[in-house]
mmCIF file of C-alpha atoms in Angstrom:
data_model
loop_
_atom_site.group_PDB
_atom_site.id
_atom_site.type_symbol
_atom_site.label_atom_id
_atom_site.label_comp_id
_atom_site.label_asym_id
_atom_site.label_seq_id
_atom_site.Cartn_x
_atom_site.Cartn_y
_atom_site.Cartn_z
ATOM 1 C CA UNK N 1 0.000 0.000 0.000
ATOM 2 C CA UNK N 2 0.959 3.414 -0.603
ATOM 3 C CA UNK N 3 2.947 4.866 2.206
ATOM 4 C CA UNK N 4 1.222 8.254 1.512
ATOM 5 C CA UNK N 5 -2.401 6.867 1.096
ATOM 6 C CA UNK N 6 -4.261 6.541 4.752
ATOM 7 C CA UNK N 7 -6.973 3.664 4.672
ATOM 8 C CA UNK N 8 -8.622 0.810 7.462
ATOM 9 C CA UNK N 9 -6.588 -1.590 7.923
ATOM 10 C CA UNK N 10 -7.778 -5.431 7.140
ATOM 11 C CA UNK N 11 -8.134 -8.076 10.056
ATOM 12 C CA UNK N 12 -4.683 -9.190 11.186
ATOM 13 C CA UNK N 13 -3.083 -6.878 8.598
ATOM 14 C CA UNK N 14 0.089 -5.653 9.509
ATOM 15 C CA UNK N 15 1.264 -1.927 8.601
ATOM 16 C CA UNK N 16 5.362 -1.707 8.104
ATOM 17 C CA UNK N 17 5.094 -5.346 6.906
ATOM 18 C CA UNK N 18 8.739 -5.399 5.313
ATOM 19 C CA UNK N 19 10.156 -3.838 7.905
ATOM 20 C CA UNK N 20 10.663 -7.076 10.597
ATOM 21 C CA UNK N 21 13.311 -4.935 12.315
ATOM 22 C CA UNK N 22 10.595 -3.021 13.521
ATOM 23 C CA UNK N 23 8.906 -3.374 17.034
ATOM 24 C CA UNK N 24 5.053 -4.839 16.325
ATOM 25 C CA UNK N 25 2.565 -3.623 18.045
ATOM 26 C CA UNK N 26 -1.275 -5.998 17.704
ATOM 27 C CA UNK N 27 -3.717 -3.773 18.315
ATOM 28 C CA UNK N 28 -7.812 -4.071 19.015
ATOM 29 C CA UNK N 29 -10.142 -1.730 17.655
ATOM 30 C CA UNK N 30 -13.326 -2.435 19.328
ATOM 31 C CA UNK N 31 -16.925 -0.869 18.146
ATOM 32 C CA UNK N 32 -19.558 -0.302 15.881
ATOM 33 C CA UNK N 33 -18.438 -1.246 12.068
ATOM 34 C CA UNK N 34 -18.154 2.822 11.046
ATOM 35 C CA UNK N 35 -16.495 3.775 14.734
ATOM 36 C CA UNK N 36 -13.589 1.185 14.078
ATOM 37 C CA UNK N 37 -13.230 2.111 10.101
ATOM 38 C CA UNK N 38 -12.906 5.670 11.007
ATOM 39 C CA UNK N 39 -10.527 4.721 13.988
ATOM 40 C CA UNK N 40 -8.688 2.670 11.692
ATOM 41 C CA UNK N 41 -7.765 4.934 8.918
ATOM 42 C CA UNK N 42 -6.596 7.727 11.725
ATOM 43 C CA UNK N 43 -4.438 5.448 12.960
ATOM 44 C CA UNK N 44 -2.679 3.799 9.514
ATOM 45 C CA UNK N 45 -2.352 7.962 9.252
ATOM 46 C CA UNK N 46 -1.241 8.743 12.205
ATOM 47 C CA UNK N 47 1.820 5.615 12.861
ATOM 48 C CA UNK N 48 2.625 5.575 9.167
ATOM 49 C CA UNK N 49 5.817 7.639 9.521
ATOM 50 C CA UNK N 50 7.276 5.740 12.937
ATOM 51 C CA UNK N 51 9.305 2.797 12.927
ATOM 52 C CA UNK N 52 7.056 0.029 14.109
ATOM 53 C CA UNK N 53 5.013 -2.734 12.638
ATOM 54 C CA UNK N 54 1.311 -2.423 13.666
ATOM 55 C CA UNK N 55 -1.081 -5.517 13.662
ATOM 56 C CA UNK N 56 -4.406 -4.519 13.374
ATOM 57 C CA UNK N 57 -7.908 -6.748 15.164
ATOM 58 C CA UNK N 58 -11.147 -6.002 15.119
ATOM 59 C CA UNK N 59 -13.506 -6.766 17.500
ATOM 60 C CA UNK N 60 -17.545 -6.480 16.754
ATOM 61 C CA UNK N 61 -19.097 -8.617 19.598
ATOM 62 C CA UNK N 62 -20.216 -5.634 22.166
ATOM 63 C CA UNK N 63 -20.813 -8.112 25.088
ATOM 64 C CA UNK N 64 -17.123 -9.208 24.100
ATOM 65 C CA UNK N 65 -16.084 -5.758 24.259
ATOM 66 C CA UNK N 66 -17.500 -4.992 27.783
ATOM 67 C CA UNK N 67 -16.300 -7.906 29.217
ATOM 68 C CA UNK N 68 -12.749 -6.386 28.503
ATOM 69 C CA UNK N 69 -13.833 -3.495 30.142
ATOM 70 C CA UNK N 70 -14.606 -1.324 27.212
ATOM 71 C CA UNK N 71 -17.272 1.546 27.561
ATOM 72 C CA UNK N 72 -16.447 3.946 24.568
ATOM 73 C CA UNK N 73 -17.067 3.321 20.861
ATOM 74 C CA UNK N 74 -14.693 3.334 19.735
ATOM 75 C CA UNK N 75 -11.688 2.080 21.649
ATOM 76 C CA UNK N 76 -8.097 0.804 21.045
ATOM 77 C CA UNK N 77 -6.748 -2.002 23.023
ATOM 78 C CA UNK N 78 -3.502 -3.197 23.397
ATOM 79 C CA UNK N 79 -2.734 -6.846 25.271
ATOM 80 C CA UNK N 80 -5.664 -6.108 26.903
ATOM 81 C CA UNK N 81 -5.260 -2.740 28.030
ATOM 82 C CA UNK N 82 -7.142 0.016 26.821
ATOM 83 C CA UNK N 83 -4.929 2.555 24.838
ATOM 84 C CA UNK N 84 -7.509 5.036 23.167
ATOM 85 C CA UNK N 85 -10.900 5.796 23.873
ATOM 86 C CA UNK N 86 -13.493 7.681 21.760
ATOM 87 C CA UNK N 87 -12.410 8.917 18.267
ATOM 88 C CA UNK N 88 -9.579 10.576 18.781
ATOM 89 C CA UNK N 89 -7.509 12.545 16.754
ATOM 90 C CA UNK N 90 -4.270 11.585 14.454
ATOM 91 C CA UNK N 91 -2.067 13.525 16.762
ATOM 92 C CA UNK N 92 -3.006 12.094 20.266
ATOM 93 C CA UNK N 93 -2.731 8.763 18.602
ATOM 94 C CA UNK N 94 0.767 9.355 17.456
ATOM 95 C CA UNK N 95 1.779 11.217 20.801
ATOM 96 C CA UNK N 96 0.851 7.430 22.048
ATOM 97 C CA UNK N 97 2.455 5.385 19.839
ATOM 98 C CA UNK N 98 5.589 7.368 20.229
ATOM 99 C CA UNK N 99 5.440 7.369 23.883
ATOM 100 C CA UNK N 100 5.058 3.322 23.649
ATOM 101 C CA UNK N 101 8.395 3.239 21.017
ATOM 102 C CA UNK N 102 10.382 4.819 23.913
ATOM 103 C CA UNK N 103 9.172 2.321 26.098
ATOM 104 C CA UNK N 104 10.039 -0.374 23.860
ATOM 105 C CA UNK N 105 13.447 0.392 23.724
#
């Protein structure tokens, strides 16, 4: 795909794919099917630029969803903890991502 080109990520696609050098992150996106498309493309926006591999899930099943402790639609999960809630914007979810690079290190 198009580094420049922003889009929703398929079900266990992985952004950065060539790149196994890369820390990968597998995220959730949890919500209604709109919420986690919209959620989606901000995020292959917001990460495409950083150096890390991103593995993106979706998860429909709301009863699912709440048993993991999710409220907001929609929300980003990552080994089970909640990263993101609401739709938020490209720049919060990059602030995040970069924060978790540093702690990867």
């Amino acid at each position: 795909m198009n580094a420049n080109y922003c889009y929703a990520l398929a079900q266990g696609e992985v952004l950065h794919a060539d790149h196994p050098e890369w820390p990968l992150f597998r995220v959730t996106i949890h919500g209604s099917d709109i919420e986690r498309i919209k959620l989606s493309k901000r995020l292959s926006c917001a990460v495409k630029h950083l150096p890390l591999r991103l593995q993106v899930y979706y998860e429909k099943d709301a009863m699912q969803s709440i048993q993991e402790g999710v409220t907001k639609d929609p929300t980003l999960t990552l080994n089970d903890k909640i990263l993101l809630e609401g739709l938020v914007s490209a720049e919060e979810i990059t602030k995040t991502f970069e924060n978790l690079l540093k702690e990867a290190q």
